[in-house]
Short mmCIF file of C-alpha atoms in Angstrom, two decimals:
data_model
loop_
_atom_site.label_atom_id
_atom_site.label_comp_id
_atom_site.label_asym_id
_atom_site.label_seq_id
_atom_site.Cartn_x
_atom_site.Cartn_y
_atom_site.Cartn_z
CA UNK A 1 3.90 -25.90 8.89
CA UNK A 2 6.92 -23.53 8.66
CA UNK A 3 7.33 -21.02 11.48
CA UNK A 4 5.70 -18.06 9.70
CA UNK A 5 2.09 -20.37 9.16
CA UNK A 6 2.65 -21.17 13.27
CA UNK A 7 2.95 -17.68 14.48
CA UNK A 8 -0.07 -17.09 11.75
CA UNK A 9 -2.07 -19.62 13.48
CA UNK A 10 -1.52 -19.20 17.03
CA UNK A 11 -2.72 -15.19 15.97
CA UNK A 12 -5.96 -16.64 14.14
CA UNK A 13 -6.58 -18.72 17.26
CA UNK A 14 -6.23 -15.92 19.76
CA UNK A 15 -8.46 -13.99 17.29
CA UNK A 16 -11.65 -16.52 17.66
CA UNK A 17 -11.33 -16.44 21.29
CA UNK A 18 -11.89 -12.59 21.18
CA UNK A 19 -13.52 -11.81 17.92
CA UNK A 20 -15.17 -8.67 19.01
CA UNK A 21 -13.10 -6.30 21.76
CA UNK A 22 -15.08 -3.69 22.89
CA UNK A 23 -14.66 0.06 22.86
CA UNK A 24 -12.66 -0.05 26.23
CA UNK A 25 -10.72 -2.31 25.06
CA UNK A 26 -9.44 -1.15 21.60
CA UNK A 27 -8.95 2.29 23.44
CA UNK A 28 -6.81 0.97 26.05
CA UNK A 29 -4.45 -0.47 23.22
CA UNK A 30 -4.18 2.72 21.22
CA UNK A 31 -3.15 4.46 24.45
CA UNK A 32 -0.79 1.56 25.30
CA UNK A 33 0.91 1.73 21.73
CA UNK A 34 1.17 5.76 22.21
CA UNK A 35 2.85 5.44 25.43
CA UNK A 36 5.33 2.72 24.30
CA UNK A 37 5.63 5.31 21.11
CA UNK A 38 6.99 8.22 23.32
CA UNK A 39 9.14 6.07 25.61
CA UNK A 40 11.28 4.63 22.79
CA UNK A 41 10.90 7.76 20.78
CA UNK A 42 14.75 8.69 21.12
CA UNK A 43 15.77 5.19 20.36
CA UNK A 44 13.44 5.12 17.35
CA UNK A 45 15.41 8.61 16.45
CA UNK A 46 18.81 6.88 17.25
CA UNK A 47 17.92 3.78 15.22
CA UNK A 48 16.67 5.20 11.96
CA UNK A 49 19.59 7.36 11.75
CA UNK A 50 21.97 3.99 12.29
CA UNK A 51 19.98 2.36 9.18
CA UNK A 52 20.23 5.52 7.05
CA UNK A 53 23.76 6.10 7.64
CA UNK A 54 22.45 9.12 9.01
CA UNK A 55 19.17 10.77 9.36
CA UNK A 56 18.27 14.30 11.40
CA UNK A 57 16.51 13.07 14.94
CA UNK A 58 14.49 16.14 14.43
CA UNK A 59 13.31 14.78 10.96
CA UNK A 60 12.45 11.45 12.00
CA UNK A 61 10.53 13.42 14.84
CA UNK A 62 8.59 15.46 12.35
CA UNK A 63 7.91 12.87 9.77
CA UNK A 64 7.21 9.80 11.54
CA UNK A 65 6.93 10.23 14.94
CA UNK A 66 4.74 13.03 15.47
CA UNK A 67 2.15 11.69 12.49
CA UNK A 68 2.16 8.73 14.57
CA UNK A 69 1.18 9.98 17.89
CA UNK A 70 -1.19 12.42 15.82
CA UNK A 71 -3.08 9.50 14.42
CA UNK A 72 -3.80 7.50 17.63
CA UNK A 73 -5.01 10.77 19.20
CA UNK A 74 -7.55 11.43 16.36
CA UNK A 75 -8.76 7.10 16.01
CA UNK A 76 -9.06 7.56 20.19
CA UNK A 77 -11.30 10.89 19.50
CA UNK A 78 -13.15 9.26 16.97
CA UNK A 79 -13.30 5.78 18.06
CA UNK A 80 -16.53 5.53 19.83
CA UNK A 81 -18.49 7.41 17.04
CA UNK A 82 -16.99 4.94 14.36
CA UNK A 83 -18.29 1.73 16.36
CA UNK A 84 -21.92 3.05 16.10
CA UNK A 85 -24.32 1.15 14.18
CA UNK A 86 -25.57 2.96 11.47
CA UNK A 87 -28.99 3.04 10.84
CA UNK A 88 -30.27 2.77 7.16
CA UNK A 89 -33.39 3.27 5.28
CA UNK A 90 -36.27 0.23 4.94
CA UNK A 91 -38.36 0.15 1.83
CA UNK A 92 -42.35 0.72 3.20
CA UNK A 93 -42.92 -2.51 1.56
CA UNK A 94 -41.04 -4.63 3.98
CA UNK A 95 -42.22 -2.86 7.05
CA UNK A 96 -42.03 -3.13 10.07
CA UNK A 97 -38.81 -3.61 10.11
CA UNK A 98 -35.40 -1.69 10.67
CA UNK A 99 -31.79 -1.82 8.77
CA UNK A 100 -28.50 -1.09 10.32
CA UNK A 101 -24.83 -1.24 9.52
CA UNK A 102 -22.29 -2.94 12.17
CA UNK A 103 -18.61 -2.62 11.78
CA UNK A 104 -16.77 -5.78 12.62
CA UNK A 105 -13.09 -6.65 12.75
CA UNK A 106 -12.10 -8.79 9.84
CA UNK A 107 -10.03 -11.01 11.64
CA UNK A 108 -5.87 -11.07 11.42
CA UNK A 109 -4.59 -8.73 8.76
CA UNK A 110 -0.89 -8.25 7.41
CA UNK A 111 1.04 -5.08 6.85
CA UNK A 112 4.40 -5.28 4.58
CA UNK A 113 6.60 -1.74 5.81
CA UNK A 114 8.87 -0.35 3.04
CA UNK A 115 12.25 1.21 4.37
CA UNK A 116 12.10 4.91 3.69
CA UNK A 117 9.47 5.59 6.46
CA UNK A 118 9.96 2.86 8.53
CA UNK A 119 8.33 4.24 11.64
CA UNK A 120 5.41 5.70 10.52
CA UNK A 121 4.55 3.34 8.12
CA UNK A 122 4.22 0.73 10.18
CA UNK A 123 2.67 2.35 13.04
CA UNK A 124 -0.26 4.36 10.76
CA UNK A 125 -1.79 0.80 9.21
CA UNK A 126 -1.78 -0.76 12.44
CA UNK A 127 -3.26 1.59 14.60
CA UNK A 128 -5.81 1.40 12.30
CA UNK A 129 -5.87 -2.23 12.80
CA UNK A 130 -6.10 -2.01 16.34
CA UNK A 131 -8.81 0.29 16.25
CA UNK A 132 -11.06 -1.77 13.94
CA UNK A 133 -10.58 -4.65 16.76
CA UNK A 134 -8.25 -6.82 14.46
CA UNK A 135 -4.92 -9.21 15.14
CA UNK A 136 -2.13 -7.96 12.96
CA UNK A 137 1.52 -9.32 11.89
CA UNK A 138 4.09 -6.63 10.68
CA UNK A 139 6.69 -7.62 8.13
CA UNK A 140 9.39 -5.03 8.59
CA UNK A 141 11.90 -4.33 5.82
CA UNK A 142 15.38 -6.02 6.07
CA UNK A 143 16.99 -2.96 5.49
CA UNK A 144 16.17 -1.72 8.59
CA UNK A 145 17.15 -3.57 11.06
CA UNK A 146 17.96 -1.21 13.96
CA UNK A 147 14.47 0.57 13.96
CA UNK A 148 13.07 -3.35 13.63
CA UNK A 149 14.30 -3.88 17.08
CA UNK A 150 12.77 -0.53 18.38
CA UNK A 151 9.42 -1.13 16.99
CA UNK A 152 9.29 -4.69 17.95
CA UNK A 153 10.12 -3.81 21.78
CA UNK A 154 7.38 -1.22 20.87
CA UNK A 155 4.98 -3.94 19.91
CA UNK A 156 5.80 -6.64 22.33
CA UNK A 157 5.52 -3.69 25.34
CA UNK A 158 1.73 -2.42 24.26
CA UNK A 159 0.16 -5.19 22.04
CA UNK A 160 2.13 -8.61 23.05
CA UNK A 161 -1.22 -10.38 22.62
CA UNK A 162 -2.54 -8.67 19.46
CA UNK A 163 0.74 -8.20 17.29
CA UNK A 164 3.31 -10.40 15.90
CA UNK A 165 6.45 -8.67 14.32
CA UNK A 166 8.37 -10.44 11.34
CA UNK A 167 11.73 -9.45 9.84
CA UNK A 168 13.52 -11.26 6.96
CA UNK A 169 14.69 -10.78 3.39
CA UNK A 170 12.43 -10.84 -0.06
CA UNK A 171 11.77 -14.62 0.25
CA UNK A 172 10.39 -14.12 3.93
CA UNK A 173 8.28 -11.47 2.51
CA UNK A 174 6.99 -13.65 -0.31
CA UNK A 175 6.03 -16.32 2.00
CA UNK A 176 4.20 -13.55 4.21
CA UNK A 177 2.05 -12.72 0.93
CA UNK A 178 1.13 -15.99 0.58
CA UNK A 179 -0.80 -16.52 4.24
CA UNK A 180 -4.50 -16.57 4.13
CA UNK A 181 -4.56 -12.93 5.59
CA UNK A 182 -8.10 -11.48 6.02
CA UNK A 183 -6.50 -8.35 5.09
CA UNK A 184 -3.01 -7.18 3.39
CA UNK A 185 -1.70 -4.24 3.28
CA UNK A 186 1.28 -3.13 1.32
CA UNK A 187 3.33 -0.52 0.66
CA UNK A 188 6.43 0.13 -1.87
CA UNK A 189 6.94 -0.16 -5.72
CA UNK A 190 4.51 -0.90 -8.04
CA UNK A 191 6.65 -3.72 -9.41
CA UNK A 192 6.39 -5.53 -6.23
CA UNK A 193 2.61 -4.74 -5.34
CA UNK A 194 1.72 -6.83 -8.42
CA UNK A 195 3.60 -9.60 -6.98
CA UNK A 196 2.19 -9.16 -3.50
CA UNK A 197 -1.32 -8.98 -5.26
CA UNK A 198 -0.64 -12.08 -7.32
CA UNK A 199 0.00 -13.89 -4.01
CA UNK A 200 -2.64 -12.77 -2.08
CA UNK A 201 -5.16 -13.76 -4.84
CA UNK A 202 -4.39 -17.41 -4.05
CA UNK A 203 -6.12 -16.97 -0.93
CA UNK A 204 -8.73 -14.33 -2.07
CA UNK A 205 -6.98 -12.09 0.11
CA UNK A 206 -8.24 -8.55 -0.04
CA UNK A 207 -5.33 -6.05 -0.59
CA UNK A 208 -4.78 -2.42 -0.34
CA UNK A 209 -1.59 -1.57 -2.11
CA UNK A 210 0.16 1.53 -1.46
CA UNK A 211 2.70 2.20 -4.22
CA UNK A 212 4.34 5.04 -5.62
CA UNK A 213 4.37 6.52 -8.98
CA UNK A 214 5.91 10.09 -10.62
CA UNK A 215 3.88 12.71 -8.38
CA UNK A 216 3.99 16.15 -10.53
CA UNK A 217 3.98 19.62 -9.15
CA UNK A 218 2.11 21.76 -11.74
CA UNK A 219 3.09 25.71 -11.38
CA UNK A 220 0.24 27.62 -12.97
CA UNK A 221 0.71 30.96 -14.86
CA UNK A 222 -0.61 32.98 -11.70
CA UNK A 223 1.77 31.09 -9.26
CA UNK A 224 4.28 33.61 -7.49
CA UNK A 225 7.97 31.57 -7.79
CA UNK A 226 9.26 33.23 -4.87
CA UNK A 227 6.40 32.02 -2.47
CA UNK A 228 6.12 28.67 -3.60
CA UNK A 229 9.85 27.68 -4.24
CA UNK A 230 10.21 26.93 -0.50
CA UNK A 231 7.37 24.56 -0.54
CA UNK A 232 8.30 22.15 -3.23
CA UNK A 233 12.19 22.22 -1.99
CA UNK A 234 10.67 20.74 1.40
CA UNK A 235 8.45 18.02 -0.36
CA UNK A 236 11.29 16.77 -2.49
CA UNK A 237 14.30 17.27 0.03
CA UNK A 238 12.52 15.89 3.25
CA UNK A 239 14.32 12.61 3.59
CA UNK A 240 16.51 13.07 1.04
CA UNK A 241 13.84 12.84 -1.68
CA UNK A 242 13.12 9.44 -0.50
CA UNK A 243 9.39 9.87 -0.18
CA UNK A 244 6.37 8.21 -2.33
CA UNK A 245 4.77 11.30 -2.46
CA UNK A 246 7.83 13.70 -3.00
CA UNK A 247 7.52 15.80 -6.28
CA UNK A 248 9.07 13.92 -9.07
CA UNK A 249 8.90 16.50 -11.68
CA UNK A 250 7.75 20.01 -12.10
CA UNK A 251 5.75 21.42 -14.79
CA UNK A 252 6.65 25.34 -14.84
CA UNK A 253 5.87 28.23 -17.37
CA UNK A 254 8.31 28.43 -19.76
CA UNK A 255 9.24 32.00 -18.90
CA UNK A 256 9.58 31.22 -15.19
CA UNK A 257 11.90 28.29 -15.51
CA UNK A 258 15.25 30.46 -14.73
CA UNK A 259 13.42 32.14 -12.09
CA UNK A 260 12.56 28.92 -10.51
CA UNK A 261 15.62 27.28 -10.78
CA UNK A 262 17.43 30.55 -9.03
CA UNK A 263 14.82 30.52 -6.30
CA UNK A 264 14.79 26.30 -5.20
CA UNK A 265 18.82 26.97 -5.57
CA UNK A 266 18.72 29.95 -2.79
CA UNK A 267 16.14 27.90 -0.81
CA UNK A 268 18.72 24.97 -0.74
CA UNK A 269 21.30 26.91 0.40
CA UNK A 270 18.77 28.48 3.09
CA UNK A 271 17.74 25.42 4.24
CA UNK A 272 20.97 23.56 4.11
CA UNK A 273 24.00 25.71 4.45
CA UNK A 274 27.29 24.11 4.46
CA UNK A 275 25.55 21.30 2.89
CA UNK A 276 28.53 18.79 3.43
CA UNK A 277 28.37 18.74 7.09
CA UNK A 278 24.77 20.19 7.53
CA UNK A 279 22.85 17.89 10.63
CA UNK A 280 19.47 18.28 9.13
CA UNK A 281 20.06 16.31 5.73
CA UNK A 282 19.12 12.85 5.40
CA UNK A 283 21.51 10.29 3.94
CA UNK A 284 20.47 7.58 0.87
CA UNK A 285 19.55 4.73 2.61
CA UNK A 286 21.97 2.21 1.03
CA UNK A 287 24.93 2.05 -1.70
CA UNK A 288 22.37 0.45 -4.03
CA UNK A 289 19.87 3.18 -4.17
CA UNK A 290 22.83 5.62 -4.25
CA UNK A 291 24.07 3.86 -6.92
CA UNK A 292 20.78 3.91 -8.65
CA UNK A 293 20.04 7.72 -8.21
CA UNK A 294 24.36 8.54 -9.87
CA UNK A 295 23.39 5.95 -12.64
CA UNK A 296 20.27 8.56 -13.45
CA UNK A 297 22.39 11.64 -12.79
CA UNK A 298 25.28 10.48 -15.29
CA UNK A 299 22.57 9.50 -17.63
CA UNK A 300 21.30 12.89 -17.67
CA UNK A 301 24.78 14.37 -17.91
CA UNK A 302 25.73 12.19 -20.82
CA UNK A 303 22.19 12.61 -22.97
CA UNK A 304 23.18 16.37 -23.04
CA UNK A 305 20.59 17.38 -20.12
CA UNK A 306 21.50 20.91 -18.23
CA UNK A 307 21.92 19.34 -14.36
CA UNK A 308 22.19 22.14 -11.84
CA UNK A 309 23.59 20.83 -8.87
CA UNK A 310 22.18 23.08 -5.53
CA UNK A 311 25.51 22.61 -3.50
CA UNK A 312 27.41 24.96 -5.40
CA UNK A 313 30.27 23.95 -3.20
CA UNK A 314 30.36 20.44 -4.35
CA UNK A 315 30.57 17.96 -7.12
CA UNK A 316 27.82 16.08 -7.51
CA UNK A 317 29.45 13.07 -9.85
CA UNK A 318 31.68 12.56 -7.14
CA UNK A 319 32.31 9.63 -5.17
CA UNK A 320 30.42 10.26 -1.49
CA UNK A 321 31.14 8.11 1.28
CA UNK A 322 28.33 9.18 3.54
CA UNK A 323 25.85 8.66 0.74
CA UNK A 324 24.62 12.47 0.80
CA UNK A 325 23.62 13.83 -2.53
CA UNK A 326 22.10 17.51 -3.13
CA UNK A 327 19.09 18.53 -4.91
CA UNK A 328 19.95 18.23 -8.48
CA UNK A 329 17.94 20.14 -10.98
CA UNK A 330 17.84 18.75 -14.37
CA UNK A 331 16.46 20.47 -17.53
CA UNK A 332 15.87 18.59 -21.08
CA UNK A 333 15.72 14.96 -19.56
CA UNK A 334 15.10 12.26 -21.78
CA UNK A 335 11.76 11.29 -21.92
CA UNK A 336 12.62 7.35 -22.55
CA UNK A 337 15.61 7.33 -19.64
CA UNK A 338 14.85 5.81 -16.27
CA UNK A 339 14.79 9.57 -14.53
CA UNK A 340 11.60 10.22 -16.41
CA UNK A 341 9.92 6.88 -16.55
CA UNK A 342 10.52 5.37 -12.85
CA UNK A 343 9.63 6.66 -9.60
CA UNK A 344 12.80 8.70 -8.45
CA UNK A 345 13.19 8.31 -5.10
CA UNK A 346 15.81 10.67 -4.44
CA UNK A 347 16.78 14.48 -4.49
CA UNK A 348 16.58 14.66 -8.17
CA UNK A 349 14.24 16.75 -10.07
CA UNK A 350 13.39 17.10 -13.21
CA UNK A 351 11.96 20.53 -14.50
CA UNK A 352 9.81 20.94 -17.75
CA UNK A 353 8.85 23.81 -19.11
CA UNK A 354 5.44 24.25 -21.18
CA UNK A 355 3.70 27.06 -23.27
CA UNK A 356 -0.19 26.38 -22.21
CA UNK A 357 -1.55 25.06 -18.90
CA UNK A 358 -3.75 22.64 -21.35
CA UNK A 359 -0.10 21.68 -22.61
CA UNK A 360 0.81 20.39 -19.09
CA UNK A 361 -2.42 18.70 -18.05
CA UNK A 362 -2.04 16.89 -21.30
CA UNK A 363 1.68 15.61 -20.16
CA UNK A 364 0.26 14.51 -16.79
CA UNK A 365 -2.67 12.74 -18.57
CA UNK A 366 -0.84 10.71 -20.91
CA UNK A 367 1.14 9.36 -18.38
CA UNK A 368 0.19 6.21 -15.56
CA UNK A 369 -1.78 7.96 -12.52
CA UNK A 370 0.08 9.35 -9.93
CA UNK A 371 0.08 9.15 -6.24
CA UNK A 372 -0.07 12.87 -5.61
CA UNK A 373 -0.40 15.98 -7.53
CA UNK A 374 0.83 19.34 -6.34
CA UNK A 375 -0.82 22.61 -7.79
CA UNK A 376 0.60 25.64 -7.24
CA UNK A 377 -1.96 28.44 -8.10
CA UNK A 378 -4.51 31.00 -6.55
CA UNK A 379 -6.85 30.80 -8.87
CA UNK A 380 -10.17 28.98 -8.15
CA UNK A 381 -11.02 28.32 -11.86
CA UNK A 382 -7.47 26.99 -12.76
CA UNK A 383 -7.84 24.75 -9.27
CA UNK A 384 -11.15 23.55 -10.54
CA UNK A 385 -10.12 22.71 -13.96
CA UNK A 386 -6.71 20.82 -12.57
CA UNK A 387 -9.17 18.87 -10.07
CA UNK A 388 -11.50 17.78 -12.62
CA UNK A 389 -9.08 16.89 -15.64
CA UNK A 390 -6.49 14.92 -13.63
CA UNK A 391 -6.74 11.52 -11.92
CA UNK A 392 -4.09 10.83 -8.75
CA UNK A 393 -4.17 9.38 -5.19
CA UNK A 394 -4.48 12.85 -3.57
CA UNK A 395 -3.96 16.46 -4.35
CA UNK A 396 -2.20 19.02 -2.40
CA UNK A 397 -2.94 22.80 -3.57
CA UNK A 398 0.04 25.34 -2.67
CA UNK A 399 2.13 22.78 -0.70
CA UNK A 400 3.54 19.62 -1.18
CA UNK A 401 3.69 16.12 1.36
CA UNK A 402 1.76 17.52 4.02
CA UNK A 403 -1.77 16.00 2.75
CA UNK A 404 -0.38 12.90 3.91
CA UNK A 405 -0.48 14.12 7.49
CA UNK A 406 -3.83 15.11 7.55
CA UNK A 407 -5.34 13.27 10.22
CA UNK A 408 -9.27 13.38 8.42
CA UNK A 409 -8.46 12.59 4.92
CA UNK A 410 -7.95 9.48 3.39
CA UNK A 411 -4.48 8.52 1.78
CA UNK A 412 -4.01 6.13 -1.15
CA UNK A 413 -3.18 5.86 -4.95
CA UNK A 414 -5.37 5.30 -7.94
CA UNK A 415 -4.23 2.75 -10.86
CA UNK A 416 -0.81 2.05 -10.90
CA UNK A 417 0.06 4.42 -7.97
CA UNK A 418 -2.18 2.42 -5.40
CA UNK A 419 -5.40 0.48 -4.43
CA UNK A 420 -7.79 1.55 -1.76
CA UNK A 421 -6.77 4.03 1.03
CA UNK A 422 -6.72 4.04 4.64
CA UNK A 423 -5.94 6.78 7.23
CA UNK A 424 -8.71 8.06 9.70
CA UNK A 425 -12.12 6.79 9.31
CA UNK A 426 -11.37 4.97 5.71
CA UNK A 427 -8.38 3.55 7.16
CA UNK A 428 -11.13 1.98 10.35
CA UNK A 429 -13.16 1.02 7.44
CA UNK A 430 -10.48 -0.36 5.26
CA UNK A 431 -9.95 -2.80 8.09
CA UNK A 432 -13.41 -3.61 8.93
CA UNK A 433 -16.32 -5.61 7.67
CA UNK A 434 -19.39 -3.70 7.10
CA UNK A 435 -22.54 -5.98 8.44
CA UNK A 436 -25.93 -5.16 6.95
CA UNK A 437 -28.73 -6.39 9.57
CA UNK A 438 -32.19 -6.48 8.53
CA UNK A 439 -34.37 -6.73 11.39
CA UNK A 440 -37.89 -7.86 11.92
CA UNK A 441 -40.49 -8.14 14.50
CA UNK A 442 -43.61 -10.23 15.55
CA UNK A 443 -45.25 -8.94 12.80
CA UNK A 444 -44.56 -10.57 9.37
CA UNK A 445 -45.47 -8.99 6.55
CA UNK A 446 -43.48 -11.33 4.15
CA UNK A 447 -46.47 -13.85 4.37
CA UNK A 448 -48.11 -12.09 1.87
CA UNK A 449 -45.79 -13.07 -0.63
CA UNK A 450 -45.40 -16.39 0.18
CA UNK A 451 -46.19 -19.07 -2.14
CA UNK A 452 -48.72 -20.33 -3.93
CA UNK A 453 -48.55 -17.29 -6.00
CA UNK A 454 -51.73 -18.01 -7.76
CA UNK A 455 -53.58 -16.42 -4.44
CA UNK A 456 -55.35 -12.76 -5.23
CA UNK A 457 -53.76 -11.23 -2.51
CA UNK A 458 -50.45 -11.88 -3.66
CA UNK A 459 -51.43 -11.14 -7.43
CA UNK A 460 -52.65 -7.50 -5.71
CA UNK A 461 -49.32 -6.58 -3.93
CA UNK A 462 -47.09 -7.62 -6.64
CA UNK A 463 -48.93 -5.54 -9.47
CA UNK A 464 -48.96 -2.59 -6.58
CA UNK A 465 -45.17 -3.13 -5.77
CA UNK A 466 -44.34 -3.12 -9.18
CA UNK A 467 -46.76 -0.71 -10.70
#
């Protein structure tokens, strides 16, 4: 038995000794987790910056720590109502009886965490798993070793008996995926998600896959470009675009293309003045990711696309030892390039002009279903048209990114962008089994339908029930 298998077996044994933690115990666990996060918040910010090469502490607090604390508060507030058994209807032919649904923990769940938001994408699923009464194993990314140390300390302080933290490379991740978890949640790329699902299938382990995809922005003809430019920019430049729900391309009315370029560039300068030394902009996580983005950018140049560097004082193609890359707007990108076929995961933003909204929607419909869609429009008919004619994981109207931080909205993809969802009540239910319970009393109405079936009373009842 490997060390990983042994750790899993120990956690499974611990769960079997306490298979249904009560409300007070779960609430206490969530409180302890919140306190530990707060106590280690400075360390988390320092560690995240160290792992990325540089990341603003304010950005880590805003995008990772704040939603983690808010999510725990929401779970604590709603937990008692979520735990209440739900009464269900009983057909009159089975009376007297009662029906109810009881939510029960699954057992030991596995959570595979990516590198781009190593704090929130560990703690978000973890709080849901704990609220649902489970034990958990976390597999953290090998690309965030400093953050992993702090997260391990948090879990040991708050949930030492309930959570085991694992680190390691792809080989460890593969072994982790093969463990017979009661549920496995993976956040990462679609390509790796397929492998995780295949590994889990050997144990019939149910999976939740939070993947990516090319999330579009649709600027409707009625949208005010000056008003929405900063909203698009925030979603694209947060964490330097290294976000699974970052806008991946923008569909813009052809007659508003130049205005959009101007407004995005002006907004970028306003957001990040003196870009080379600006303290608010994140670095690209590592050299491999940086070179991947530069290759995309170089291909755009060589294929004749128009590339606009929003940092007017620098050359985006030059070598950058700090891996800082300003927003690059790209018009006329090759539809068959990696830029347009793969999730970008960085500050490159293709702009695609269109002539009719139907043309824009057709463009989205012809591509794999994305994780998010951002619609910029104040027209209710346009909003309904887009909502009804697109299949996406989630929609944000007149903003970007922030739908993920809504405590009471489910989050997840559809098709190649994901399988299943969590956050809020959906997260609690994702890590629970909804047990159906049918209860009879001393009087048994079922005796009238027992064999032998040649009795007159049976024939009469069957005729009445199937009338």
